[in-house]
Coordinates of C-alpha atoms in Angstrom, one line a residue:
Chain A
M1 CA -33.7 46.4 -14.5
T2 CA -30.0 46.6 -15.5
R3 CA -29.2 45.0 -12.1
A4 CA -31.6 42.1 -12.8
V5 CA -30.1 41.4 -16.1
S6 CA -26.6 41.4 -14.7
T7 CA -27.6 39.0 -12.0
V8 CA -29.0 36.7 -14.6
T9 CA -25.7 36.9 -16.5
I10 CA -23.7 36.2 -13.4
E11 CA -25.9 33.2 -12.5
S12 CA -25.5 31.7 -15.9
A13 CA -21.7 32.2 -15.8
I14 CA -21.5 30.5 -12.4
A15 CA -23.7 27.7 -13.6
G16 CA -21.1 27.3 -16.4
T17 CA -18.4 27.1 -13.7
F18 CA -20.4 24.5 -11.8
R19 CA -20.6 22.5 -15.1
R20 CA -16.9 22.7 -15.6
V21 CA -15.7 21.7 -12.1
L22 CA -18.5 19.1 -11.6
E23 CA -18.1 17.7 -15.1
L24 CA -21.9 17.7 -15.4
D25 CA -24.1 19.2 -18.0
D26 CA -27.5 18.9 -16.4
L27 CA -27.8 21.7 -13.9
D28 CA -29.3 25.2 -13.7
E29 CA -29.2 28.3 -11.5
R30 CA -31.0 26.6 -8.6
T31 CA -28.8 23.5 -8.6
D32 CA -27.3 22.8 -5.1
F33 CA -23.5 22.3 -5.6
F34 CA -23.2 19.6 -3.0
A35 CA -26.3 17.7 -4.0
A36 CA -24.9 17.6 -7.5
G37 CA -21.8 15.8 -6.3
G38 CA -19.6 18.8 -5.3
D39 CA -17.3 18.7 -2.3
S40 CA -15.3 21.2 -0.4
L41 CA -12.2 20.8 -2.7
L42 CA -14.3 21.5 -5.8
A43 CA -16.0 24.4 -4.1
T44 CA -12.7 26.1 -3.7
R45 CA -12.4 25.9 -7.5
V46 CA -15.7 27.7 -7.9
L47 CA -14.5 30.4 -5.4
S48 CA -11.2 30.9 -7.3
A49 CA -13.1 31.3 -10.6
I50 CA -15.4 33.9 -9.0
A51 CA -12.3 35.7 -7.6
R52 CA -10.8 35.8 -11.1
E53 CA -13.9 36.8 -12.9
Y54 CA -15.5 39.3 -10.5
D55 CA -12.6 40.2 -8.2
V56 CA -14.8 39.1 -5.3
E57 CA -13.2 36.8 -2.6
L58 CA -16.0 34.8 -1.0
T59 CA -15.2 32.5 2.0
F60 CA -16.0 28.8 2.2
D61 CA -18.6 29.6 4.9
E62 CA -20.3 32.1 2.6
F63 CA -20.3 29.5 -0.2
V64 CA -22.2 26.9 1.9
V65 CA -25.1 29.2 2.9
D66 CA -26.8 28.9 -0.5
P67 CA -24.5 26.9 -2.7
T68 CA -26.4 27.5 -6.0
P69 CA -25.5 29.8 -8.9
S70 CA -28.3 32.2 -7.9
G71 CA -27.2 32.2 -4.3
L72 CA -23.6 32.9 -5.2
A73 CA -24.7 35.6 -7.8
A74 CA -26.6 37.4 -5.1
L75 CA -23.5 37.4 -2.9
I76 CA -21.4 38.8 -5.7
E77 CA -24.0 41.5 -6.3
V78 CA -23.8 42.8 -2.7
A79 CA -20.1 42.4 -2.3
P80 CA -18.3 45.7 -1.7
Chain B
M1 CA 4.9 -25.9 -15.6
T2 CA 6.1 -23.9 -12.5
V3 CA 6.1 -20.1 -12.1
V4 CA 7.9 -18.5 -9.1
V5 CA 6.3 -15.3 -7.7
V6 CA 8.6 -13.1 -5.5
G7 CA 6.6 -11.4 -2.8
A8 CA 3.3 -12.5 -1.1
G9 CA 1.8 -9.1 -1.1
L10 CA -1.5 -8.3 -2.9
S11 CA 0.0 -8.2 -6.4
G12 CA 2.0 -11.4 -6.0
L13 CA -0.9 -13.4 -4.5
V14 CA -3.3 -12.1 -7.1
A15 CA -0.9 -13.1 -9.8
A16 CA -0.2 -16.5 -8.2
T17 CA -3.9 -17.2 -7.8
R18 CA -4.6 -16.3 -11.4
L19 CA -1.8 -18.6 -12.6
A20 CA -3.1 -21.5 -10.5
D21 CA -6.5 -20.9 -12.1
A22 CA -4.8 -21.2 -15.5
G23 CA -3.3 -24.5 -14.5
F24 CA 0.3 -23.5 -13.5
D25 CA 2.1 -24.7 -10.5
V26 CA 3.1 -21.7 -8.4
M27 CA 5.7 -21.1 -5.7
V28 CA 5.3 -17.8 -3.9
M29 CA 8.5 -16.7 -2.1
E30 CA 8.0 -14.3 0.8
A31 CA 10.8 -12.8 2.8
R32 CA 8.7 -11.9 5.9
N33 CA 7.2 -14.4 8.2
R34 CA 3.7 -13.2 7.1
V35 CA 1.9 -12.6 3.9
G36 CA 0.3 -9.2 3.0
G37 CA 3.1 -6.9 2.2
R38 CA 1.9 -3.3 2.7
T39 CA -1.4 -4.6 4.1
H40 CA -1.2 -5.7 7.7
G41 CA -3.7 -6.0 10.5
I42 CA -3.4 -5.1 14.2
E43 CA -5.8 -6.7 16.7
V44 CA -6.6 -3.7 19.0
A45 CA -9.2 -5.6 21.1
P46 CA -10.4 -9.2 21.0
E47 CA -11.4 -9.9 17.3
R48 CA -11.3 -6.1 16.5
W49 CA -8.8 -5.3 13.8
V50 CA -7.4 -2.1 12.3
D51 CA -5.3 -1.6 9.2
A52 CA -1.6 -0.8 9.9
G53 CA -1.1 -0.4 6.2
A54 CA -3.4 0.0 3.1
A55 CA -6.9 0.5 4.2
Y56 CA -9.3 2.4 1.9
L57 CA -11.2 1.8 -1.3
G58 CA -13.8 3.4 -3.5
E59 CA -16.2 2.0 -6.1
R60 CA -13.9 2.8 -9.0
H61 CA -11.5 0.2 -7.5
T62 CA -13.3 -2.5 -9.5
G63 CA -10.6 -5.1 -9.2
L64 CA -10.6 -4.9 -5.4
V65 CA -14.4 -4.7 -5.2
D66 CA -14.6 -7.9 -7.3
L67 CA -11.9 -9.6 -5.3
L68 CA -13.6 -8.8 -2.0
A69 CA -16.9 -10.2 -3.4
E70 CA -15.1 -13.4 -4.5
L71 CA -13.5 -13.8 -1.0
G72 CA -16.8 -13.0 0.8
L73 CA -15.3 -10.0 2.5
K74 CA -17.5 -7.0 3.3
T75 CA -16.8 -3.2 3.4
T76 CA -17.5 -0.6 6.1
P77 CA -18.2 3.0 5.1
T78 CA -15.8 5.6 6.5
D79 CA -18.0 7.8 8.6
M80 CA -17.3 11.4 8.8
D81 CA -20.2 12.7 11.0
G82 CA -19.3 15.4 13.4
A83 CA -17.0 18.4 13.5
S84 CA -13.4 18.4 12.5
R85 CA -10.5 19.9 14.4
F86 CA -7.8 22.0 12.8
L87 CA -4.6 23.2 14.4
L88 CA -3.1 25.2 11.5
G89 CA -2.0 28.3 13.5
G90 CA -3.7 31.7 14.1
D91 CA -7.2 31.7 12.5
G92 CA -6.5 28.2 11.4
D93 CA -7.1 26.8 14.9
Q94 CA -10.7 25.9 14.8
T95 CA -13.3 23.3 15.4
R96 CA -15.8 23.3 12.5
D97 CA -18.2 21.1 10.5
G98 CA -16.9 19.3 7.4
R99 CA -13.4 18.6 6.3
F100 CA -12.6 22.0 4.8
P101 CA -9.7 23.6 6.6
P102 CA -10.0 27.2 7.9
L103 CA -7.7 28.6 5.3
N104 CA -8.2 31.0 2.4
A105 CA -10.5 29.1 0.1
V106 CA -9.7 31.2 -3.0
A107 CA -6.0 30.5 -2.5
L108 CA -6.6 26.8 -2.2
G109 CA -8.9 26.9 -5.2
E110 CA -6.2 28.5 -7.3
M111 CA -3.8 25.7 -6.2
F112 CA -6.3 23.0 -7.0
D113 CA -6.9 24.7 -10.4
L114 CA -3.2 24.5 -11.2
L115 CA -3.0 20.9 -10.0
D116 CA -6.1 19.9 -12.0
E117 CA -4.7 21.5 -15.1
L118 CA -1.4 19.6 -14.8
T119 CA -3.2 16.3 -14.0
R120 CA -5.3 16.6 -17.2
Q121 CA -2.2 17.1 -19.3
V122 CA -0.7 13.7 -18.2
D123 CA -0.6 11.0 -20.8
P124 CA -2.1 8.2 -18.7
A125 CA -0.8 5.4 -20.9
A126 CA 2.7 6.8 -21.1
P127 CA 3.4 9.5 -18.5
W128 CA 6.9 10.0 -19.9
L129 CA 5.3 11.1 -23.2
T130 CA 3.2 13.8 -21.5
P131 CA 3.6 17.2 -23.2
D132 CA 6.4 19.0 -21.4
A133 CA 7.4 15.8 -19.6
E134 CA 11.1 16.6 -19.8
R135 CA 10.7 19.8 -17.8
L136 CA 8.0 18.5 -15.4
D137 CA 10.0 15.5 -14.5
R138 CA 13.1 17.5 -13.7
L139 CA 11.2 19.8 -11.5
T140 CA 10.5 18.8 -7.9
A141 CA 7.1 19.5 -6.4
A142 CA 8.9 21.9 -3.9
E143 CA 10.3 23.9 -6.8
W144 CA 7.0 24.0 -8.5
A145 CA 5.3 25.2 -5.3
A146 CA 7.9 27.9 -4.7
E147 CA 7.2 29.2 -8.3
H148 CA 3.4 28.9 -8.4
L149 CA 2.0 29.1 -4.9
T150 CA 2.1 32.7 -3.6
H151 CA -0.5 32.7 -0.9
P152 CA 0.8 31.5 2.5
D153 CA -2.2 29.3 3.0
A154 CA -1.5 27.5 -0.2
R155 CA 2.1 27.1 0.8
L156 CA 1.0 25.7 4.2
F157 CA -1.5 23.3 2.7
F158 CA 0.4 21.9 -0.3
P159 CA 2.8 19.7 1.8
L160 CA -0.1 18.5 3.9
F161 CA -2.0 17.6 0.8
L162 CA 0.9 15.7 -0.8
G163 CA 1.6 14.0 2.5
E164 CA -2.0 12.8 2.7
M165 CA -2.4 11.9 -1.0
M166 CA 1.0 10.2 -1.6
A167 CA 3.1 10.1 1.6
A168 CA 5.6 12.4 0.0
A169 CA 7.5 15.5 1.0
P170 CA 7.4 18.1 -1.9
A171 CA 11.2 17.9 -2.3
D172 CA 11.1 14.1 -2.8
V173 CA 8.9 13.9 -5.9
S174 CA 9.0 15.3 -9.4
M175 CA 6.0 17.4 -10.5
L176 CA 5.3 14.9 -13.3
H177 CA 5.0 12.2 -10.6
V178 CA 2.6 14.3 -8.6
A179 CA 0.5 15.0 -11.7
F180 CA 0.7 11.3 -12.8
Y181 CA -0.2 10.0 -9.3
L182 CA -3.3 12.3 -9.1
R183 CA -4.4 11.3 -12.6
S184 CA -3.8 7.6 -12.0
G185 CA -5.9 7.7 -8.9
G186 CA -8.9 9.3 -10.7
G187 CA -8.1 13.0 -10.4
I188 CA -7.6 15.3 -7.3
S189 CA -11.2 15.3 -6.3
Y190 CA -11.8 11.5 -6.4
L191 CA -8.5 10.7 -4.7
N192 CA -9.1 13.3 -2.0
A193 CA -12.7 12.4 -1.2
F194 CA -14.0 10.0 1.5
A195 CA -17.8 9.7 0.5
G196 CA -17.9 9.1 -3.2
G197 CA -14.1 8.9 -3.5
A198 CA -11.1 6.7 -2.9
Q199 CA -11.6 6.6 0.9
E200 CA -15.3 5.7 0.7
S201 CA -14.9 2.5 2.7
R202 CA -12.6 0.1 4.5
V203 CA -12.5 -3.7 4.4
A204 CA -14.6 -4.8 7.4
G205 CA -12.3 -6.7 9.8
G206 CA -9.2 -5.4 8.0
A207 CA -7.6 -5.4 4.5
H208 CA -5.0 -8.0 5.7
Q209 CA -7.6 -10.7 5.3
I210 CA -7.4 -10.4 1.5
C211 CA -3.9 -11.7 1.3
E212 CA -4.4 -14.2 4.2
Q213 CA -7.3 -15.7 2.4
L214 CA -5.6 -15.8 -1.0
A215 CA -2.6 -17.5 0.5
A216 CA -4.7 -20.0 2.4
D217 CA -6.7 -20.9 -0.7
L218 CA -3.5 -21.3 -2.7
V219 CA -1.9 -23.6 -0.1
A220 CA -5.1 -25.6 0.0
R221 CA -5.0 -26.1 -3.7
Q222 CA -1.2 -26.5 -4.0
P223 CA 0.4 -27.5 -0.7
G224 CA 3.7 -25.8 0.0
S225 CA 3.1 -23.1 -2.6
V226 CA 3.6 -20.2 -0.2
R227 CA 7.0 -20.1 1.5
L228 CA 7.5 -17.6 4.3
G229 CA 10.8 -16.3 5.6
E230 CA 12.6 -17.1 2.4
P231 CA 13.8 -14.0 0.6
V232 CA 14.8 -14.4 -3.1
V233 CA 18.4 -13.3 -3.5
A234 CA 19.2 -14.1 -7.1
I235 CA 17.5 -14.9 -10.4
E236 CA 19.1 -16.2 -13.5
D237 CA 17.4 -16.3 -16.9
T238 CA 19.1 -19.2 -18.7
G239 CA 17.2 -18.7 -21.9
A240 CA 15.3 -22.0 -21.4
G241 CA 13.9 -21.0 -18.0
V242 CA 14.8 -19.2 -14.8
L243 CA 16.8 -20.3 -11.8
V244 CA 15.6 -18.7 -8.6
R245 CA 17.9 -18.7 -5.5
T246 CA 16.7 -18.0 -2.0
S247 CA 18.2 -17.7 1.4
Y248 CA 16.7 -18.4 4.8
E249 CA 16.5 -15.8 7.5
T250 CA 19.4 -17.3 9.4
S251 CA 21.7 -17.3 6.4
S252 CA 22.9 -14.7 3.9
I253 CA 24.1 -17.2 1.4
A254 CA 21.8 -18.8 -1.1
T255 CA 20.4 -22.0 0.3
G256 CA 17.4 -22.7 -1.8
S257 CA 17.2 -23.2 -5.6
Y258 CA 14.1 -23.4 -7.8
D259 CA 13.8 -24.0 -11.5
A260 CA 10.8 -22.4 -13.2
A261 CA 9.5 -21.4 -16.6
A262 CA 9.0 -17.8 -15.5
V263 CA 9.2 -15.5 -12.5
I264 CA 7.0 -12.6 -11.5
I265 CA 8.8 -10.1 -9.3
A266 CA 6.1 -8.5 -7.1
V267 CA 8.1 -6.4 -4.7
P268 CA 8.6 -2.6 -4.5
P269 CA 11.2 -1.2 -7.0
P270 CA 14.0 -0.6 -4.5
L271 CA 13.7 -4.2 -3.3
A272 CA 13.6 -5.6 -6.8
D273 CA 16.9 -3.9 -7.4
R274 CA 18.5 -5.8 -4.5
I275 CA 17.9 -9.1 -6.2
E276 CA 21.0 -10.2 -8.2
I277 CA 19.4 -10.7 -11.6
T278 CA 21.5 -12.2 -14.5
P279 CA 21.6 -10.8 -17.1
R280 CA 21.1 -7.5 -15.4
P281 CA 17.9 -5.8 -16.5
A282 CA 17.2 -2.1 -16.7
P283 CA 17.2 -0.6 -13.2
R284 CA 13.9 -0.5 -11.3
A285 CA 14.9 2.6 -9.2
T286 CA 17.5 5.4 -9.3
A287 CA 19.3 7.4 -6.6
A288 CA 16.4 9.9 -6.9
T289 CA 13.7 7.2 -6.1
G290 CA 12.5 7.7 -2.5
R291 CA 10.6 5.7 0.0
G292 CA 7.0 6.4 0.5
S293 CA 7.2 8.3 3.8
A294 CA 4.4 7.1 6.1
V295 CA 4.2 6.1 9.7
K296 CA 0.8 5.0 10.8
L297 CA -0.3 5.2 14.4
H298 CA -3.3 3.9 16.3
L299 CA -4.5 5.4 19.5
V300 CA -6.9 3.0 21.2
Y301 CA -9.8 4.1 23.5
P302 CA -12.5 2.1 25.1
E303 CA -15.0 3.5 22.5
P304 CA -15.1 6.4 20.0
L305 CA -15.3 9.0 22.9
W306 CA -14.8 12.0 20.5
R307 CA -18.3 11.3 19.1
D308 CA -19.8 12.2 22.4
A309 CA -18.3 15.7 22.0
G310 CA -19.7 16.0 18.5
L311 CA -16.4 15.4 16.8
S312 CA -15.6 13.2 13.8
G313 CA -12.1 12.4 14.9
W314 CA -10.8 14.0 11.7
S315 CA -8.1 16.6 12.4
V316 CA -5.5 18.4 10.3
N317 CA -2.4 19.8 12.0
A318 CA 0.4 22.0 10.7
G319 CA 2.8 20.6 13.3
G320 CA 3.8 16.9 13.6
P321 CA 4.1 14.2 14.3
L322 CA 0.3 13.7 13.7
L323 CA -0.4 15.7 10.6
S324 CA -3.9 14.2 10.4
T325 CA -6.1 11.9 12.4
V326 CA -9.2 9.9 11.3
D327 CA -11.7 7.7 13.1
D328 CA -10.9 4.1 12.2
S329 CA -13.0 2.5 15.0
P330 CA -14.2 -1.1 14.2
A331 CA -17.8 -0.9 13.0
E332 CA -18.8 -3.8 15.3
G333 CA -17.8 -1.7 18.4
G334 CA -15.6 -2.8 21.2
A335 CA -13.0 -0.2 20.7
G336 CA -12.5 3.4 19.6
V337 CA -9.5 3.9 17.3
L338 CA -8.0 7.2 16.2
T339 CA -5.5 6.6 13.3
G340 CA -2.8 9.1 13.0
F341 CA -0.8 9.8 9.9
V342 CA 2.8 10.9 10.1
T343 CA 3.9 11.6 6.5
G344 CA 6.6 13.3 4.4
R345 CA 9.5 14.9 6.3
E346 CA 7.7 14.4 9.6
A347 CA 7.8 10.6 9.0
R348 CA 11.5 10.5 8.6
A349 CA 12.2 12.7 11.6
Y350 CA 9.8 10.7 13.7
G351 CA 11.3 7.4 12.5
A352 CA 14.6 8.5 14.0
L353 CA 13.2 8.8 17.6
S354 CA 13.2 6.0 20.1
Y355 CA 9.9 4.1 20.6
D356 CA 9.3 5.8 24.0
E357 CA 9.9 9.3 22.4
Q358 CA 7.6 8.4 19.5
R359 CA 4.8 7.3 21.9
A360 CA 5.2 10.3 24.1
A361 CA 5.1 12.7 21.2
A362 CA 2.0 11.1 19.7
V363 CA 0.1 10.9 23.0
D364 CA 1.0 14.4 23.9
Q365 CA -0.1 15.8 20.6
A366 CA -3.4 13.8 20.7
S367 CA -4.1 15.4 24.1
R368 CA -3.6 18.9 22.6
V369 CA -5.7 18.2 19.5
F370 CA -8.4 16.5 21.5
P371 CA -8.2 17.8 25.1
E372 CA -11.6 16.2 25.8
L373 CA -10.1 12.7 25.5
P374 CA -8.5 10.7 28.2
A375 CA -5.1 9.1 27.7
P376 CA -5.4 6.2 25.2
L377 CA -5.5 2.7 26.5
D378 CA -3.1 1.5 24.0
F379 CA -0.8 2.7 21.2
H380 CA 0.4 1.0 18.1
L381 CA 3.0 2.3 15.7
T382 CA 3.9 1.0 12.2
D383 CA 6.9 2.6 10.6
W384 CA 6.8 1.6 6.9
V385 CA 9.7 3.7 6.0
N386 CA 12.2 1.6 7.9
Q387 CA 10.8 -1.8 7.2
D388 CA 13.4 -3.7 5.3
Y389 CA 10.9 -5.7 3.2
S390 CA 8.7 -2.7 2.2
R391 CA 11.1 0.3 2.3
G392 CA 8.3 2.8 2.3
C393 CA 4.6 3.1 2.0
Y394 CA 2.2 4.0 0.3
A395 CA 4.5 3.4 -2.7
A396 CA 8.0 4.3 -4.0
L397 CA 8.3 8.0 -4.7
F398 CA 9.5 8.8 -8.2
G399 CA 12.0 11.6 -7.9
P400 CA 13.3 14.0 -10.5
G401 CA 14.0 12.3 -13.8
D402 CA 12.6 8.9 -12.6
W403 CA 9.6 8.8 -15.0
L404 CA 11.9 9.6 -18.0
A405 CA 14.4 6.9 -16.9
L406 CA 12.2 4.2 -15.5
G407 CA 8.8 4.7 -17.0
P408 CA 9.3 3.1 -20.4
T409 CA 10.4 -0.2 -18.9
L410 CA 8.3 -0.2 -15.8
A411 CA 6.3 -3.3 -16.8
T412 CA 8.4 -4.6 -19.7
P413 CA 9.4 -8.3 -19.2
A414 CA 13.2 -8.7 -18.8
G415 CA 15.8 -11.3 -19.6
P416 CA 16.9 -12.8 -23.0
S417 CA 13.6 -14.7 -23.3
G418 CA 11.4 -12.3 -21.5
R419 CA 10.7 -14.7 -18.6
I420 CA 11.2 -12.1 -15.8
H421 CA 7.9 -10.2 -15.2
W422 CA 7.1 -7.3 -13.0
A423 CA 4.2 -6.7 -10.7
G424 CA 3.5 -4.4 -7.7
T425 CA 1.4 -1.3 -7.5
E426 CA 4.3 0.8 -8.8
T427 CA 4.1 -1.1 -12.1
S428 CA 0.4 -0.1 -12.6
L429 CA -0.4 3.1 -14.5
E430 CA -3.9 2.7 -13.1
F431 CA -4.4 3.5 -9.4
F432 CA -0.6 3.5 -8.9
G433 CA 0.2 3.3 -5.2
L434 CA -3.1 1.9 -4.2
M435 CA -4.4 -1.7 -3.5
E436 CA -6.2 -1.4 -6.8
G437 CA -3.0 -0.8 -8.7
A438 CA -1.4 -3.8 -7.0
I439 CA -4.3 -6.1 -8.1
R440 CA -4.3 -4.8 -11.7
S441 CA -0.6 -5.3 -11.9
G442 CA -0.8 -8.9 -10.6
Q443 CA -3.5 -9.7 -13.1
R444 CA -1.5 -8.2 -16.0
A445 CA 1.7 -10.0 -15.0
A446 CA -0.1 -13.3 -14.8
D447 CA -1.7 -12.8 -18.1
E448 CA 1.7 -12.1 -19.7
V449 CA 3.0 -15.4 -18.4
T450 CA -0.1 -17.3 -19.5
E451 CA 0.2 -15.7 -23.0
Q452 CA 3.9 -16.6 -23.2
H453 CA 3.5 -20.2 -22.1
H454 CA 0.1 -21.3 -23.2

């Protein structure tokens, strides 16, 4: 239960990061970063924000597997 | 009423056309034996052209988009299908999908965060008034990188990024200029992107057609209005008008003399400063102003053979001369063209080699980056750094202190009666260094003249 709540929190924080780097308000935890106009350069800025916030360094290849706030939150959850 | 325009590049011809539309007589003086300035076409196969100079555009380049429509020219999307090849050393030697280099993404993200933050700080209407401009303009990009970029991958990528974005070595430009350039071009993301960005498309058949058509139209309306091989050597503002003196190629003394109501100087800043202008206006360049450092190469194949191997033709390389390559094959077929960019410090070192050495180095590197390709059928080299009538490309590089010194008078008419006007992409705060900046500057200069003499 606690875990589910924290995943939701992370998802919503990452959605906030998406909004900031994409300069786009209309997105949610299932929004695909690239479909919403993101590119690889902007993706690195999401990854640097995740590293700052959660001390988790994801790679670009990990990012593209499920490039949504919920996909990234799941990766952060399982990161060592 | 006659207006003289110095330089038959994009900005000069746009200005001259607009003035002709407004009812002025125009005389465009061009030093070279061709029009186009930093746009130039190379015919790589019968009726198949590639851009030796400026090439790309995006939808935000509204002046260029409109001009192409007026001239009936079409665009071709820049295709990026297939895998990219990276030779960045160690784990950085990879073939992979997309344009993202096999480098530490978090480290690059931190670098782009810092650049984005600086870019947003810039005052786009007056970069010299940016908060902290004094410090940022004294700091070179190399000094900034040494202070702020700690990860080796960021330190490796930063010069490649600056080379690609603005044909600059980090030591040659001030950090204010970097931040301004990125801001002016629409931000790091827009300026960097192909699809959806500033490299979204090319002019089908070559960007050189723009100036060729503008010049042909002008000459048809006003015979003799575009004069080739006639550099302007001196301009005098007499208070009642301007006197423009030219020389012919064979002579270094002034041999031609033209009276005009006003003059638009539409050449790069270092060239503008070589014209003897009386009375002397504020300088257009300083000792710190550098030449845009780009050599563009074209390797010609029978067809885009790399596509058969699932490759896009895009490569990024830590070693020179070819720091990056891109597929510029004509959309109509008939040739495969890999364009190679030699930029920054590599461009200057490369420019010092003999032609045979240049060709051997490029062909050899292409065979290492793309071992699946045969030797190219043909090779073309355009060294913009050492062309006397460009002195660099994409644009002049503003070095330490240049924005503070030159910025405030960049586009201010000179002379006692303000009859000397400035155009050229370096005088445009919007899309500086791009074709779009050139067009907007030409429109602005023409409007100044029209306003003054209506």
